Short mmCIF file of C-alpha atoms in Angstrom, two decimals:
data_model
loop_
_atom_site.label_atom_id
_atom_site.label_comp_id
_atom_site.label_asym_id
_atom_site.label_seq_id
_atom_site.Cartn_x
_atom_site.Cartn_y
_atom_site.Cartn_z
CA UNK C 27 84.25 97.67 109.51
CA UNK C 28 84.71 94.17 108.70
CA UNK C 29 88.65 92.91 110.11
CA UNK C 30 89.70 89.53 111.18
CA UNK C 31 92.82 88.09 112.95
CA UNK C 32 95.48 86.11 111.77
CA UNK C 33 95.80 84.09 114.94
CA UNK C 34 99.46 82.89 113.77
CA UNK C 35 101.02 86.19 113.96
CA UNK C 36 98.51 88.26 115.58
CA UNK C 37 98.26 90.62 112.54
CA UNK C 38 94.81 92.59 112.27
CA UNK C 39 93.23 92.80 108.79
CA UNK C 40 90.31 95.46 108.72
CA UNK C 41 88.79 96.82 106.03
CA UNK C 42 86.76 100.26 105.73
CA UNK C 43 83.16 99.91 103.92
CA UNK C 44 79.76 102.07 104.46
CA UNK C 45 78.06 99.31 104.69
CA UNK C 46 78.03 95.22 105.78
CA UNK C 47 76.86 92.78 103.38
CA UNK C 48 77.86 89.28 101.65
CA UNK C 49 79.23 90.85 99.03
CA UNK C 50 81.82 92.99 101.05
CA UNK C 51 82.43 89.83 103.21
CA UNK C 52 83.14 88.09 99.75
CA UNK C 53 85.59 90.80 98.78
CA UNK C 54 87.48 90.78 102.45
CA UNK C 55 87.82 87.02 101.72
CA UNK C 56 89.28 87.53 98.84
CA UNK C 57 91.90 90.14 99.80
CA UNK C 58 92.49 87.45 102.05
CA UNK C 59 93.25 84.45 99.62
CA UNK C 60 95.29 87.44 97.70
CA UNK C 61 97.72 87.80 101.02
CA UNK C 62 98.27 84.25 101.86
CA UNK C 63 98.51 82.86 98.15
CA UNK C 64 98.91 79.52 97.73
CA UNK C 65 97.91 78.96 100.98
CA UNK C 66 94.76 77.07 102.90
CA UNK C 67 93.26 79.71 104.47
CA UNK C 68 91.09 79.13 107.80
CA UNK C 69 88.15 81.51 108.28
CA UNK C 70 86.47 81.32 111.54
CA UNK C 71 83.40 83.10 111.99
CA UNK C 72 79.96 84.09 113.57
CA UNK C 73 76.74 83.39 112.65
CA UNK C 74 75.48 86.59 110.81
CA UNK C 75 73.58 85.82 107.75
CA UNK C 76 75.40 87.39 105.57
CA UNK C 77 78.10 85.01 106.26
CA UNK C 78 75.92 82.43 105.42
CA UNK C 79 74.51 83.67 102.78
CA UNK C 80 73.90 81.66 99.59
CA UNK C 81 76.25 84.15 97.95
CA UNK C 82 79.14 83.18 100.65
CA UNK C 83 78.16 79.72 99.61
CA UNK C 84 78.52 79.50 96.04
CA UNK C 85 81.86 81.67 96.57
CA UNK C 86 83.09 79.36 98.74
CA UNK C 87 82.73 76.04 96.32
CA UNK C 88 84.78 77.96 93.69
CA UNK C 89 87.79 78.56 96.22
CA UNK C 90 88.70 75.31 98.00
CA UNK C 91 91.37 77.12 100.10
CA UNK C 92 89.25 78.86 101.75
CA UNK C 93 87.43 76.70 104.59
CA UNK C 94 84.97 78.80 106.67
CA UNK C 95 83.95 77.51 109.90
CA UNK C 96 81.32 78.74 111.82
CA UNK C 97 80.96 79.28 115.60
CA UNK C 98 78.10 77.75 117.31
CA UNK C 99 75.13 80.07 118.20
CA UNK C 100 75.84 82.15 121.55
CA UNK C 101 79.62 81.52 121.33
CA UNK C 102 81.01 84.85 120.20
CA UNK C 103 83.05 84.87 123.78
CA UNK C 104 84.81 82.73 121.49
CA UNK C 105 85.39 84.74 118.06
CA UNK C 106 88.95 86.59 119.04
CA UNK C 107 87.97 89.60 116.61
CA UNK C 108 85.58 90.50 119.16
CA UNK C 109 87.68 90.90 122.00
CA UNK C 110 90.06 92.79 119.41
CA UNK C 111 87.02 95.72 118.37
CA UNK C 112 86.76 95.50 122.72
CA UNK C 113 90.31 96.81 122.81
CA UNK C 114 90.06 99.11 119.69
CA UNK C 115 87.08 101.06 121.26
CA UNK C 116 88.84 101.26 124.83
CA UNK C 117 92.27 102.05 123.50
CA UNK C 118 90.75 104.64 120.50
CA UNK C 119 87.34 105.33 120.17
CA UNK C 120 86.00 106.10 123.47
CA UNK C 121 86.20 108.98 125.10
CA UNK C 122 87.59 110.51 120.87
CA UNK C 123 86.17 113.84 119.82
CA UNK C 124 87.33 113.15 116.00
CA UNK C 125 85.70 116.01 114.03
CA UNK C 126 85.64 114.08 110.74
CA UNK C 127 84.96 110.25 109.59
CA UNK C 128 88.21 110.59 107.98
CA UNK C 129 90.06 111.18 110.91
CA UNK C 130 88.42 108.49 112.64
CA UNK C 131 89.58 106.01 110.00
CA UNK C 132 93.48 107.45 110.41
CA UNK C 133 93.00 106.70 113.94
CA UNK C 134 92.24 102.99 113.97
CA UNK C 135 94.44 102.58 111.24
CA UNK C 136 96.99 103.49 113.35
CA UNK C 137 96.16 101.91 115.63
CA UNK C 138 96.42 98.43 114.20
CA UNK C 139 99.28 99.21 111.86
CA UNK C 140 101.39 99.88 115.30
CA UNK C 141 100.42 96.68 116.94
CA UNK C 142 97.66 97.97 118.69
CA UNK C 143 95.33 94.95 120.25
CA UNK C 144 97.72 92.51 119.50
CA UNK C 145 97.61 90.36 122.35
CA UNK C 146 94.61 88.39 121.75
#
């Protein structure tokens, strides 16, 4: 599930994919730059190839408000979404017995559209 954090308001964006790649990272940054139009967008993030793909890179020279910065190697005690999937599995998914994927989803969407893990 790729999601970041607006670090402004606190606001959790999360998407739901079956898989991880550059190309969903491309289209999560772009649902991004749709939200905050107009805007110069901030995008801090780990070191995961796909986020540095040559994909992400290209993409990245034909939108100029988007600026991603990258966390140095062995710093992800400082990328905030981390702590935030820490509170989303303590507060949702452990301990769950949800019977279907679907219900799973409901459940963290829930969970963030209430404000859950919003103190970051």
């Amino acid at each position: 599930m790729p999601a970041g954090i607006n670090i402004k308001t606190g606001k959790v964006h999360y998407w739901f994919y079956d898989w991880k790649n550059s190309f969903v990272v491309i289209e999560c940054l772009e649902k991004l730059l749709e939200e905050y139009s107009g805007k110069e967008i901030y995008v801090i993030m780990d070191n995961w190839s796909a986020h540095k793909s040559y994909d992400i890179k290209v993409w990245n020279t034909l939108h100029p408000r988007m600026h991603l910065v990258y966390l140095p190697s062995g710093a992800s005690f400082l990328n905030k979404i981390e702590r935030v999937f820490s509170f989303l599995s303590r507060d949702v998914l452990q301990n769950s017995n949800f019977q279907t994927v679907r219900e799973a989803m409901e459940n963290i969407s829930n969970y963030f559209d209430n404000g859950g893990s919003i103190m970051v």
